[in-house]
Amino acid sequence: MSKQSQHVLIALPHPLLHLVSLGLVSFIFTLFSLELSQFGTQLAPLWFPTSIMMVAFYRHAGRMWPGIALSCSLGNIAASILLFSTSSLNMTWTTINIVEAVVGAVLLRKLLPWYNPLQNLADWLRLAFGSAIVPPLLGGVLVVLLTPGDDPLRAFLIWVLSESIGALALVPLGLLFKPHYLLRHRNPRLLFESLLTLAITLTLSWLSMLYLPWPFTFIIVLLMWSAVRLPRMEAFLIFLTTVMMVSLMMAADPSLLATPRTYLMSHMPWLPFLLILLPANIMTMVMYAFRAERKHISESETRFRNAMEYSAIGMALVGTEGQWLQTNKALCQFLGYSQEELRGLTFQQLTWPEDLNKDLQQVEKLISGEINTYSMEKRYYNRNGDVVWALLAVSLVRHTDGTPLYFIAQIEDINELKRTEQVNQQLMERITLANEAGGIGIWEWELKPNVFSWDKRMFELYEIPPHIKPNWQVWYECVLPEDRQHAEKVIRDSLQSRSPFKLEFRITVKDGIRHIRALANRVLNKDGEVERLLGINMDMTEVKQLNEALFQEKERLHITLDSIGEARGLY
């Protein structure tokens, strides 16, 4: 997924409802702007509708622009008719607003990144140029050319300033807004701090306008505090509401701009020095905190980079779409790619197909919050096309608002371990085959928990169903009663002396009696005590039967030879 495709559009149930909503927003802000014009100017001293249209154009595909222009224009016209008569409508101004919005949207798209339009001061300067300088100047020129009046310079200045102020107050909000931003205010601390800062800023701004000389100096200090304390979205929202409140106060009472206040200046002649020191002190502390924080971040980043770069196992920062953002040397060596080559790939492209679905399922659970981390063994393709094994451990880093940012992946080379496992498996298969061919059953007895473990052949020897859990009592009841005491004594003596044992006994089976030879060795713990017994059982029935047959044959042979000897003595 490209960065441009990650651009978040305003999502509403239906395009028509979307356009109606834009028209309603434009209607409300037009009412506010036109209310200001009723206090003595033909042109509104603060104009928001153009900025609303500009943001809507910026955030939507070009095919929706005609509908957006129509809905916003209808909102403007409806507000004008509500406050004034239809004869006061000026479609030329509405057309100029549309031209400004189109030019501004095109410039903003060219100048700003889609995925995060305002990342630094340079982005803000480009925003100001594309929305608050070029479009207002263009609009002012068009107003002077298309609607000449008695004082064109005054009309030009009012138009440019009103459009510029509206753009700087509203466009940043429109560009930054994303639906998930609203989820941030589920954090009680952020919500409380935002509302408290808004209330204090509006209250003190109102008092400053009424009672203090040079009130904008105090308001600047308040807005600077908001900028320092709050995230961008909340800070720009406070800027907008403060501008709207102050503009209403100025329009209602222009005398508020008359400074200084004679009463205050006569009693506090040195007040200007306070106005000089307040912003300077605040900016000094802000910059100090900023430098300290930047130093701390730089040190943390250096520690993290060193820990990652010099790690003996592979480490990577992986984007939410699977792209390799940052990799260390161990991972590059493991996969055979350089860091630059990996940045052009995704982990999906390098994953063995049989392991990909399982990995993606875990990723979805991680993003949804079902799990915090996961680990799995998986296979990758290296640069040569060979399949390599890795132990993968993944965790997710989220923004303070809960938005997934990137994954931290640890990728350990386990090729040698897998080869060893394969060799051990092959060896175990050979041992199992040899045991099955020789009729040997393997058993283990852990003494402290008193747990018995039998292999498949043991169950076959004793003719016990596999679902039955083996234990001492099960084995003891299988032993022929005549052999039980001797067998138990041999085992107990072996445990006491910590020595291996050999034992022959008989067990009862369906077809009669089976002769068993048991061999066992002891495994000692760190204290030298017997921890468990590990042994084998061999079916000696056929050997015993053969020995018995040989013995009987030998007896018959002796009888025959004795009979022959006696016969010779008679003759």
Coordinates of C-alpha atoms in Angstrom, one line a residue:
M1 CA 0.0 0.0 0.0
S2 CA 1.4 3.4 -1.0
K3 CA 1.5 6.3 1.4
Q4 CA -1.0 8.2 -0.8
S5 CA -3.5 5.3 -0.5
Q6 CA -3.3 5.7 3.3
H7 CA -5.0 9.1 3.1
V8 CA -8.1 9.1 5.3
L9 CA -11.3 10.5 3.8
I10 CA -14.3 11.7 5.7
A11 CA -16.5 8.6 5.8
L12 CA -20.3 9.1 5.9
P13 CA -23.1 6.5 5.0
H14 CA -24.0 8.0 1.7
P15 CA -22.4 10.7 -0.7
L16 CA -25.6 12.7 -0.7
L17 CA -25.7 12.9 3.1
H18 CA -22.1 13.8 2.9
L19 CA -22.8 16.8 0.7
V20 CA -25.7 17.9 2.8
S21 CA -23.5 17.8 5.9
L22 CA -20.9 20.0 4.1
G23 CA -23.6 22.4 3.1
L24 CA -24.9 22.6 6.7
V25 CA -21.4 23.3 8.0
S26 CA -20.9 26.0 5.4
F27 CA -24.3 27.5 6.3
I28 CA -23.3 27.8 10.0
F29 CA -19.9 29.3 9.4
T30 CA -21.4 31.7 6.8
L31 CA -23.9 32.9 9.3
F32 CA -21.1 33.6 11.8
S33 CA -19.1 35.5 9.2
L34 CA -22.0 37.5 7.9
E35 CA -23.0 38.5 11.5
L36 CA -19.6 40.2 11.7
S37 CA -20.3 42.2 8.6
Q38 CA -23.4 43.7 10.2
F39 CA -21.2 45.8 12.5
G40 CA -20.2 48.3 9.8
T41 CA -18.4 46.7 6.8
Q42 CA -19.9 45.5 3.5
L43 CA -17.4 42.6 3.4
A44 CA -17.1 40.2 6.2
P45 CA -13.9 40.8 8.2
L46 CA -13.5 37.1 8.9
W47 CA -14.6 34.6 6.2
F48 CA -14.6 30.8 6.8
P49 CA -16.7 29.3 3.9
T50 CA -13.8 29.4 1.4
S51 CA -11.6 27.4 3.8
I52 CA -14.3 24.8 4.4
M53 CA -14.6 24.3 0.6
M54 CA -10.8 24.2 0.2
V55 CA -10.5 21.5 2.9
A56 CA -13.3 19.5 1.3
F57 CA -11.7 19.7 -2.1
Y58 CA -8.3 18.6 -0.6
R59 CA -9.7 15.6 1.1
H60 CA -11.9 14.2 -1.7
A61 CA -11.5 13.0 -5.2
G62 CA -11.9 15.4 -8.1
R63 CA -15.2 13.8 -9.3
M64 CA -16.8 15.0 -6.1
W65 CA -15.7 18.7 -6.4
P66 CA -18.7 19.9 -8.4
G67 CA -21.1 18.5 -5.8
I68 CA -19.0 20.0 -3.0
A69 CA -18.9 23.4 -4.7
L70 CA -22.7 23.3 -5.2
S71 CA -23.6 22.2 -1.6
C72 CA -21.2 24.8 0.0
S73 CA -22.5 27.5 -2.3
L74 CA -26.1 26.7 -1.4
G75 CA -25.2 26.9 2.3
N76 CA -23.6 30.4 1.7
I77 CA -26.7 31.6 -0.3
A78 CA -29.1 30.3 2.3
A79 CA -27.3 32.1 5.1
S80 CA -27.2 35.3 3.1
I81 CA -30.9 35.1 2.4
L82 CA -31.6 34.5 6.1
L83 CA -29.8 37.6 7.2
F84 CA -30.3 39.9 4.2
S85 CA -32.7 40.2 1.3
T86 CA -32.3 38.3 -1.9
S87 CA -31.2 41.5 -3.6
S88 CA -28.0 41.5 -1.6
L89 CA -26.8 38.2 -3.2
N90 CA -23.6 38.5 -5.1
M91 CA -22.9 35.4 -7.2
T92 CA -19.6 36.9 -8.3
W93 CA -18.2 36.7 -4.8
T94 CA -19.5 33.1 -4.5
T95 CA -17.7 32.2 -7.8
I96 CA -14.5 33.8 -6.5
N97 CA -14.8 31.8 -3.3
I98 CA -15.0 28.6 -5.5
V99 CA -11.9 29.6 -7.6
E100 CA -9.9 30.4 -4.4
A101 CA -10.9 27.0 -2.9
V102 CA -9.9 25.1 -6.0
V103 CA -6.5 26.9 -6.3
G104 CA -5.8 26.3 -2.6
A105 CA -6.7 22.6 -2.7
V106 CA -4.5 22.0 -5.7
L107 CA -1.6 23.9 -4.1
L108 CA -2.0 22.0 -0.8
R109 CA -2.1 18.7 -2.6
K110 CA 1.1 19.6 -4.4
L111 CA 2.9 21.0 -1.4
L112 CA 1.9 18.7 1.5
P113 CA 2.2 15.0 2.1
W114 CA -1.1 13.1 2.1
Y115 CA -0.5 10.8 5.0
N116 CA 0.6 13.5 7.6
P117 CA 0.1 17.0 6.2
L118 CA 1.6 19.0 9.2
Q119 CA 4.7 17.4 10.5
N120 CA 6.9 20.4 11.1
L121 CA 7.3 24.2 10.6
A122 CA 8.2 23.8 6.9
D123 CA 4.9 22.0 6.3
W124 CA 3.0 24.8 8.1
L125 CA 4.8 27.4 6.0
R126 CA 3.7 25.6 2.9
L127 CA 0.2 25.4 4.2
A128 CA 0.2 29.1 4.8
F129 CA 1.5 29.8 1.4
G130 CA -1.0 27.5 -0.3
S131 CA -4.1 28.5 1.6
A132 CA -3.6 31.9 3.3
I133 CA -1.4 33.8 0.8
V134 CA -1.9 32.8 -2.8
P135 CA -5.7 32.1 -2.8
P136 CA -6.6 35.3 -0.8
L137 CA -4.4 37.5 -3.0
L138 CA -6.0 35.9 -6.1
G139 CA -9.4 36.5 -4.7
G140 CA -8.6 40.1 -3.8
V141 CA -7.4 40.8 -7.3
L142 CA -10.6 39.2 -8.8
V143 CA -12.8 41.2 -6.5
V144 CA -11.2 44.5 -7.5
L145 CA -11.4 43.6 -11.2
L146 CA -14.9 42.1 -11.3
T147 CA -16.7 44.3 -8.7
P148 CA -15.1 47.8 -8.8
G149 CA -16.2 50.1 -6.0
D150 CA -15.4 53.5 -4.5
D151 CA -12.4 52.3 -2.4
P152 CA -10.9 49.3 -4.2
L153 CA -7.8 49.2 -2.0
R154 CA -9.9 48.9 1.2
A155 CA -12.0 46.2 -0.4
F156 CA -8.8 44.3 -1.5
L157 CA -7.3 44.5 2.0
I158 CA -10.4 43.4 3.8
W159 CA -10.9 40.5 1.4
V160 CA -7.3 39.3 1.6
L161 CA -7.2 39.6 5.4
S162 CA -10.6 38.0 6.0
E163 CA -9.7 35.0 3.8
S164 CA -6.2 34.6 5.3
I165 CA -7.4 34.7 8.9
G166 CA -10.1 32.2 8.1
A167 CA -7.6 29.9 6.3
L168 CA -5.1 29.9 9.1
A169 CA -7.8 29.3 11.7
L170 CA -9.7 26.5 9.9
V171 CA -7.6 24.8 7.3
P172 CA -5.1 23.1 9.8
L173 CA -8.0 21.6 11.6
G174 CA -9.6 20.3 8.4
L175 CA -6.3 18.8 7.2
L176 CA -5.5 17.1 10.5
F177 CA -8.9 15.7 11.3
K178 CA -9.3 11.9 11.1
P179 CA -12.1 9.8 12.5
H180 CA -9.9 8.0 14.9
Y181 CA -8.8 11.3 16.5
L182 CA -12.2 11.4 18.3
L183 CA -11.2 8.1 20.1
R184 CA -8.3 9.9 21.8
H185 CA -10.7 11.6 24.1
R186 CA -11.6 8.4 25.7
N187 CA -8.5 9.2 27.7
P188 CA -9.9 11.2 30.6
R189 CA -6.7 13.1 31.2
L190 CA -6.5 14.4 27.7
L191 CA -10.2 15.3 27.6
F192 CA -10.0 17.1 31.0
E193 CA -6.9 19.0 30.1
S194 CA -8.3 20.1 26.7
L195 CA -11.6 21.3 28.1
L196 CA -9.9 23.1 31.0
T197 CA -7.4 24.8 28.7
L198 CA -10.3 25.9 26.4
A199 CA -12.3 27.3 29.3
I200 CA -9.3 29.2 30.8
T201 CA -8.2 30.5 27.4
L202 CA -11.7 31.9 26.5
T203 CA -12.3 33.4 29.9
L204 CA -8.9 35.1 30.2
S205 CA -9.1 36.3 26.5
W206 CA -12.5 37.8 27.2
L207 CA -11.2 39.6 30.3
S208 CA -8.1 40.8 28.4
M209 CA -10.2 42.3 25.7
L210 CA -12.4 44.1 28.3
Y211 CA -9.9 45.4 30.9
L212 CA -6.3 45.2 29.7
P213 CA -4.3 47.3 27.4
W214 CA -2.7 45.7 24.4
P215 CA -5.0 42.6 25.0
F216 CA -3.7 40.7 22.1
T217 CA -0.3 40.4 23.9
F218 CA -2.0 38.5 26.7
I219 CA -4.0 36.4 24.2
I220 CA -0.8 35.4 22.5
V221 CA 0.6 34.1 25.8
L222 CA -2.6 32.1 26.4
L223 CA -2.5 30.5 22.9
M224 CA 1.2 29.8 23.3
W225 CA 0.4 27.8 26.4
S226 CA -2.2 25.8 24.5
A227 CA 0.3 25.1 21.8
V228 CA 2.8 23.9 24.3
R229 CA 0.5 21.7 26.4
L230 CA -1.9 20.1 23.9
P231 CA -1.6 18.0 20.8
R232 CA -1.9 19.7 17.4
M233 CA -5.6 19.0 16.8
E234 CA -6.7 20.3 20.2
A235 CA -4.4 23.3 20.0
F236 CA -5.8 24.4 16.6
L237 CA -9.3 23.9 17.8
I238 CA -8.7 26.3 20.7
F239 CA -7.1 28.8 18.3
L240 CA -10.2 28.7 16.1
T241 CA -12.7 29.2 19.0
T242 CA -10.6 32.0 20.5
V243 CA -10.4 33.8 17.1
M244 CA -14.2 33.5 16.7
M245 CA -14.9 34.8 20.2
V246 CA -12.5 37.8 19.9
S247 CA -13.8 38.7 16.5
L248 CA -17.4 38.8 17.8
M249 CA -16.3 41.1 20.7
M250 CA -14.4 43.4 18.3
A251 CA -17.3 43.6 15.9
A252 CA -19.8 44.3 18.7
D253 CA -17.6 46.9 20.3
P254 CA -14.8 48.4 18.1
S255 CA -13.7 50.6 21.0
L256 CA -12.1 47.6 22.6
L257 CA -9.2 48.2 20.2
A258 CA -8.6 51.7 21.7
T259 CA -5.4 51.3 23.7
P260 CA -4.0 51.9 26.1
R261 CA -6.6 52.1 28.9
T262 CA -6.1 55.5 30.5
Y263 CA -7.1 54.3 34.0
L264 CA -4.7 51.3 33.9
M265 CA -1.8 53.2 32.4
S266 CA -2.1 56.0 35.0
H267 CA -1.8 53.5 37.9
M268 CA 0.5 50.9 36.2
P269 CA 2.8 52.9 33.9
W270 CA 5.3 50.0 33.7
L271 CA 2.8 47.4 32.6
P272 CA 4.4 47.3 29.1
F273 CA 7.5 45.8 30.7
L274 CA 5.4 42.9 32.0
L275 CA 4.0 42.4 28.5
I276 CA 7.6 42.2 27.2
L277 CA 8.8 39.7 29.8
L278 CA 5.8 37.3 29.8
P279 CA 6.2 36.0 26.3
A280 CA 10.0 36.0 26.5
N281 CA 10.0 34.0 29.7
I282 CA 7.5 31.5 28.5
M283 CA 9.3 30.9 25.2
T284 CA 12.6 30.5 27.1
M285 CA 11.1 27.8 29.3
V286 CA 9.4 26.2 26.3
M287 CA 12.6 26.1 24.3
Y288 CA 14.6 24.7 27.3
A289 CA 12.1 21.9 27.8
F290 CA 12.1 21.3 24.0
R291 CA 15.9 21.0 23.9
A292 CA 16.0 18.8 27.0
E293 CA 13.3 16.6 25.5
R294 CA 15.1 16.5 22.2
K295 CA 18.3 15.5 23.9
H296 CA 16.5 12.8 25.9
I297 CA 14.9 11.5 22.7
S298 CA 18.3 11.6 20.9
E299 CA 20.0 9.6 23.7
S300 CA 17.1 7.1 23.8
E301 CA 17.2 6.7 20.0
T302 CA 21.0 6.2 20.1
R303 CA 20.7 3.5 22.8
F304 CA 17.9 1.8 20.9
R305 CA 19.8 2.0 17.6
N306 CA 23.0 0.5 19.2
A307 CA 21.1 -2.2 20.9
M308 CA 19.4 -3.1 17.7
E309 CA 22.4 -2.8 15.4
Y310 CA 24.8 -4.8 17.6
S311 CA 22.2 -7.5 18.6
A312 CA 23.3 -11.0 17.9
I313 CA 19.9 -11.9 16.5
G314 CA 17.9 -10.2 13.7
M315 CA 15.8 -7.2 14.7
A316 CA 13.5 -5.1 12.6
L317 CA 10.9 -2.4 12.7
V318 CA 8.1 -3.4 10.4
G319 CA 5.2 -1.2 9.1
T320 CA 1.6 -2.2 9.6
E321 CA 1.4 -3.1 6.0
G322 CA 4.5 -5.4 6.2
Q323 CA 7.2 -3.1 4.8
W324 CA 10.6 -3.3 6.4
L325 CA 11.3 0.1 8.0
Q326 CA 14.5 -0.6 9.7
T327 CA 16.7 -3.7 10.0
N328 CA 20.0 -4.6 11.7
K329 CA 23.1 -6.3 10.4
A330 CA 22.2 -9.7 11.8
L331 CA 18.9 -9.8 9.9
C332 CA 20.5 -8.6 6.7
Q333 CA 23.1 -11.3 7.0
F334 CA 20.5 -13.9 7.8
L335 CA 18.3 -13.0 4.7
G336 CA 21.2 -12.0 2.5
Y337 CA 19.8 -8.6 1.6
S338 CA 21.1 -5.1 2.3
Q339 CA 19.1 -2.6 4.4
E340 CA 18.2 -0.6 1.3
E341 CA 17.0 -3.7 -0.6
L342 CA 14.8 -4.8 2.4
R343 CA 13.1 -1.4 2.5
G344 CA 11.7 -2.1 -0.9
L345 CA 10.3 -5.5 0.2
T346 CA 7.6 -6.7 2.6
F347 CA 7.8 -9.6 5.0
Q348 CA 5.0 -11.2 3.0
Q349 CA 7.2 -11.4 0.0
L350 CA 9.9 -13.3 1.9
T351 CA 7.8 -15.7 3.9
W352 CA 7.4 -19.3 2.9
P353 CA 3.8 -19.6 1.6
E354 CA 2.8 -22.4 4.0
D355 CA 3.7 -20.2 7.0
L356 CA 2.2 -16.9 5.7
N357 CA -1.5 -17.4 6.7
K358 CA -0.6 -18.4 10.3
D359 CA 1.6 -15.3 10.6
L360 CA -1.0 -12.9 9.2
Q361 CA -3.6 -14.3 11.6
Q362 CA -1.4 -13.5 14.5
V363 CA -0.8 -10.0 13.1
E364 CA -4.5 -9.4 12.9
K365 CA -5.0 -10.5 16.5
L366 CA -2.1 -8.2 17.5
I367 CA -3.6 -5.2 15.8
S368 CA -7.1 -5.9 17.2
G369 CA -5.7 -6.1 20.7
E370 CA -6.6 -9.7 21.3
I371 CA -2.9 -10.4 22.1
N372 CA 0.1 -8.3 23.1
T373 CA 2.8 -10.4 21.5
Y374 CA 3.3 -13.6 19.6
S375 CA 6.1 -15.9 18.6
M376 CA 6.3 -18.7 16.1
E377 CA 8.7 -20.7 14.1
K378 CA 8.5 -19.8 10.4
R379 CA 10.5 -20.1 7.2
Y380 CA 11.8 -17.3 5.0
Y381 CA 13.3 -17.2 1.5
N382 CA 16.8 -15.7 1.5
R383 CA 18.4 -13.8 -1.3
N384 CA 19.6 -17.0 -3.0
G385 CA 16.1 -18.5 -2.9
D386 CA 16.9 -21.0 -0.2
V387 CA 14.5 -21.6 2.7
V388 CA 15.8 -20.7 6.1
W389 CA 14.2 -21.3 9.5
A390 CA 13.7 -18.5 12.1
L391 CA 12.1 -18.1 15.5
L392 CA 10.0 -15.0 15.2
A393 CA 8.8 -12.8 18.2
V394 CA 6.6 -9.8 17.4
S395 CA 5.2 -7.0 19.5
L396 CA 3.2 -3.9 18.4
V397 CA 4.0 -0.2 19.1
R398 CA 0.9 2.0 19.3
H399 CA 0.4 5.8 19.4
T400 CA -1.0 7.3 22.5
D401 CA -4.5 7.3 20.9
G402 CA -4.2 3.5 20.3
T403 CA -3.4 3.7 16.6
P404 CA -0.9 1.0 15.5
L405 CA 2.4 2.5 14.4
Y406 CA 4.8 -0.3 13.7
F407 CA 5.9 -3.8 14.8
I408 CA 9.1 -4.7 16.6
A409 CA 10.2 -8.1 15.3
Q410 CA 13.0 -10.3 16.6
I411 CA 14.1 -13.0 14.1
E412 CA 16.5 -15.6 15.4
D413 CA 18.3 -18.0 13.1
I414 CA 17.4 -21.6 14.1
N415 CA 18.7 -23.4 11.0
E416 CA 21.2 -25.3 13.0
L417 CA 18.6 -26.2 15.6
K418 CA 16.3 -27.5 12.9
R419 CA 19.0 -29.5 11.3
T420 CA 19.8 -31.0 14.8
E421 CA 16.2 -31.7 15.3
Q422 CA 16.0 -33.5 12.0
V423 CA 19.1 -35.6 12.8
N424 CA 17.6 -36.4 16.2
Q425 CA 14.3 -37.3 14.6
Q426 CA 16.0 -39.6 12.1
L427 CA 18.0 -41.2 15.0
M428 CA 14.8 -41.7 17.0
E429 CA 13.1 -43.2 14.1
R430 CA 15.9 -45.7 13.7
I431 CA 15.9 -46.5 17.5
T432 CA 12.1 -46.9 17.4
L433 CA 12.3 -49.2 14.4
A434 CA 15.0 -51.2 16.1
N435 CA 13.0 -51.5 19.3
E436 CA 9.9 -52.5 17.4
A437 CA 11.8 -55.1 15.5
G438 CA 13.4 -56.5 18.7
G439 CA 10.1 -56.3 20.6
I440 CA 11.6 -53.9 23.2
G441 CA 9.3 -51.6 25.2
I442 CA 10.7 -48.5 26.8
W443 CA 9.4 -47.1 30.1
E444 CA 10.2 -44.3 32.5
W445 CA 9.3 -43.8 36.2
E446 CA 9.5 -40.4 37.7
L447 CA 9.7 -41.1 41.4
K448 CA 8.7 -37.9 43.1
P449 CA 5.5 -37.2 41.2
N450 CA 5.1 -41.0 40.8
V451 CA 4.4 -40.7 37.0
F452 CA 4.9 -43.7 34.6
S453 CA 5.5 -43.3 30.9
W454 CA 5.2 -46.2 28.5
D455 CA 5.8 -46.3 24.8
K456 CA 3.5 -48.1 22.4
R457 CA 5.4 -51.4 22.7
M458 CA 4.9 -51.5 26.5
F459 CA 1.2 -51.4 26.1
E460 CA 1.4 -54.2 23.5
L461 CA 3.6 -56.3 25.8
Y462 CA 1.2 -56.1 28.7
E463 CA -1.9 -56.1 26.5
I464 CA -3.2 -53.0 28.2
P465 CA -5.4 -50.5 26.2
P466 CA -3.6 -47.3 25.3
H467 CA -6.2 -45.1 27.0
I468 CA -5.3 -46.5 30.4
K469 CA -2.7 -44.5 32.3
P470 CA 0.1 -46.7 33.5
N471 CA 1.1 -46.7 37.2
W472 CA 2.7 -49.0 39.8
Q473 CA -0.6 -50.7 40.6
V474 CA -1.4 -51.4 36.9
W475 CA 2.0 -53.0 36.4
Y476 CA 2.0 -54.8 39.8
E477 CA -1.4 -56.5 39.0
C478 CA 0.0 -57.7 35.7
V479 CA 2.9 -59.6 37.4
L480 CA 2.3 -63.2 38.2
P481 CA 1.6 -63.5 42.0
E482 CA 4.5 -65.9 42.5
D483 CA 6.9 -63.3 41.1
R484 CA 5.6 -60.1 42.7
Q485 CA 7.5 -60.2 46.0
H486 CA 10.8 -60.9 44.2
A487 CA 10.3 -58.2 41.6
E488 CA 9.3 -55.6 44.2
K489 CA 12.4 -56.5 46.3
V490 CA 14.8 -56.1 43.4
I491 CA 13.4 -52.7 42.5
R492 CA 13.4 -51.4 46.1
D493 CA 17.0 -52.6 46.6
S494 CA 18.0 -50.9 43.4
L495 CA 16.5 -47.6 44.6
Q496 CA 18.2 -47.8 48.0
S497 CA 21.6 -48.6 46.5
R498 CA 21.2 -46.2 43.6
S499 CA 22.3 -48.9 41.2
P500 CA 20.9 -50.3 38.0
F501 CA 18.9 -53.6 38.1
K502 CA 18.1 -56.6 36.0
L503 CA 15.0 -58.5 36.6
E504 CA 13.1 -61.4 35.1
F505 CA 9.4 -62.0 35.9
R506 CA 6.2 -63.3 34.4
I507 CA 3.0 -61.5 33.6
T508 CA -0.4 -62.7 32.9
V509 CA -1.8 -62.0 29.4
K510 CA -4.8 -63.2 27.4
D511 CA -3.0 -66.2 25.9
G512 CA -1.4 -67.3 29.1
I513 CA 1.9 -66.3 30.7
R514 CA 4.5 -64.1 29.2
H515 CA 8.2 -64.0 30.3
I516 CA 9.6 -60.5 30.7
R517 CA 13.2 -59.3 31.2
A518 CA 13.6 -55.8 32.6
L519 CA 16.7 -53.7 32.5
A520 CA 16.7 -50.3 34.2
N521 CA 19.2 -47.5 35.0
R522 CA 18.7 -44.7 37.5
V523 CA 19.0 -41.0 36.8
L524 CA 20.2 -38.9 39.7
N525 CA 19.3 -35.3 40.6
K526 CA 21.7 -32.6 41.7
D527 CA 21.6 -34.0 45.3
G528 CA 22.6 -37.5 44.2
E529 CA 19.2 -38.9 44.9
V530 CA 17.4 -41.2 42.4
E531 CA 15.1 -38.9 40.4
R532 CA 13.8 -41.4 37.9
L533 CA 14.3 -44.8 36.5
L534 CA 14.7 -45.4 32.7
G535 CA 14.4 -48.9 31.4
I536 CA 13.3 -51.4 28.9
N537 CA 11.2 -54.6 28.9
M538 CA 11.9 -57.5 26.5
D539 CA 9.6 -60.3 25.7
M540 CA 11.6 -63.5 26.6
T541 CA 8.7 -65.9 26.1
E542 CA 10.0 -67.4 22.9
V543 CA 13.5 -67.7 24.3
K544 CA 12.2 -69.4 27.4
Q545 CA 10.0 -71.8 25.4
L546 CA 13.0 -72.6 23.2
N547 CA 15.2 -73.2 26.2
E548 CA 12.5 -75.4 27.7
A549 CA 12.2 -77.3 24.4
L550 CA 16.0 -77.8 24.3
F551 CA 16.1 -78.9 27.9
Q552 CA 13.4 -81.5 27.2
E553 CA 15.2 -82.6 24.1
K554 CA 18.3 -82.9 26.1
E555 CA 16.6 -85.0 28.7
R556 CA 15.1 -87.3 26.1
L557 CA 18.6 -87.6 24.6
H558 CA 20.1 -88.5 28.0
I559 CA 17.4 -91.2 28.5
T560 CA 18.0 -92.6 25.0
L561 CA 21.8 -92.7 25.6
D562 CA 21.3 -94.3 29.0
S563 CA 19.0 -96.9 27.5
I564 CA 21.6 -97.7 24.8
G565 CA 24.3 -98.2 27.5
E566 CA 22.2 -100.5 29.5
A567 CA 21.4 -102.6 26.4
R568 CA 25.1 -103.1 25.7
G569 CA 25.7 -104.2 29.2
L570 CA 23.2 -107.0 28.8
Y571 CA 25.0 -108.4 25.8

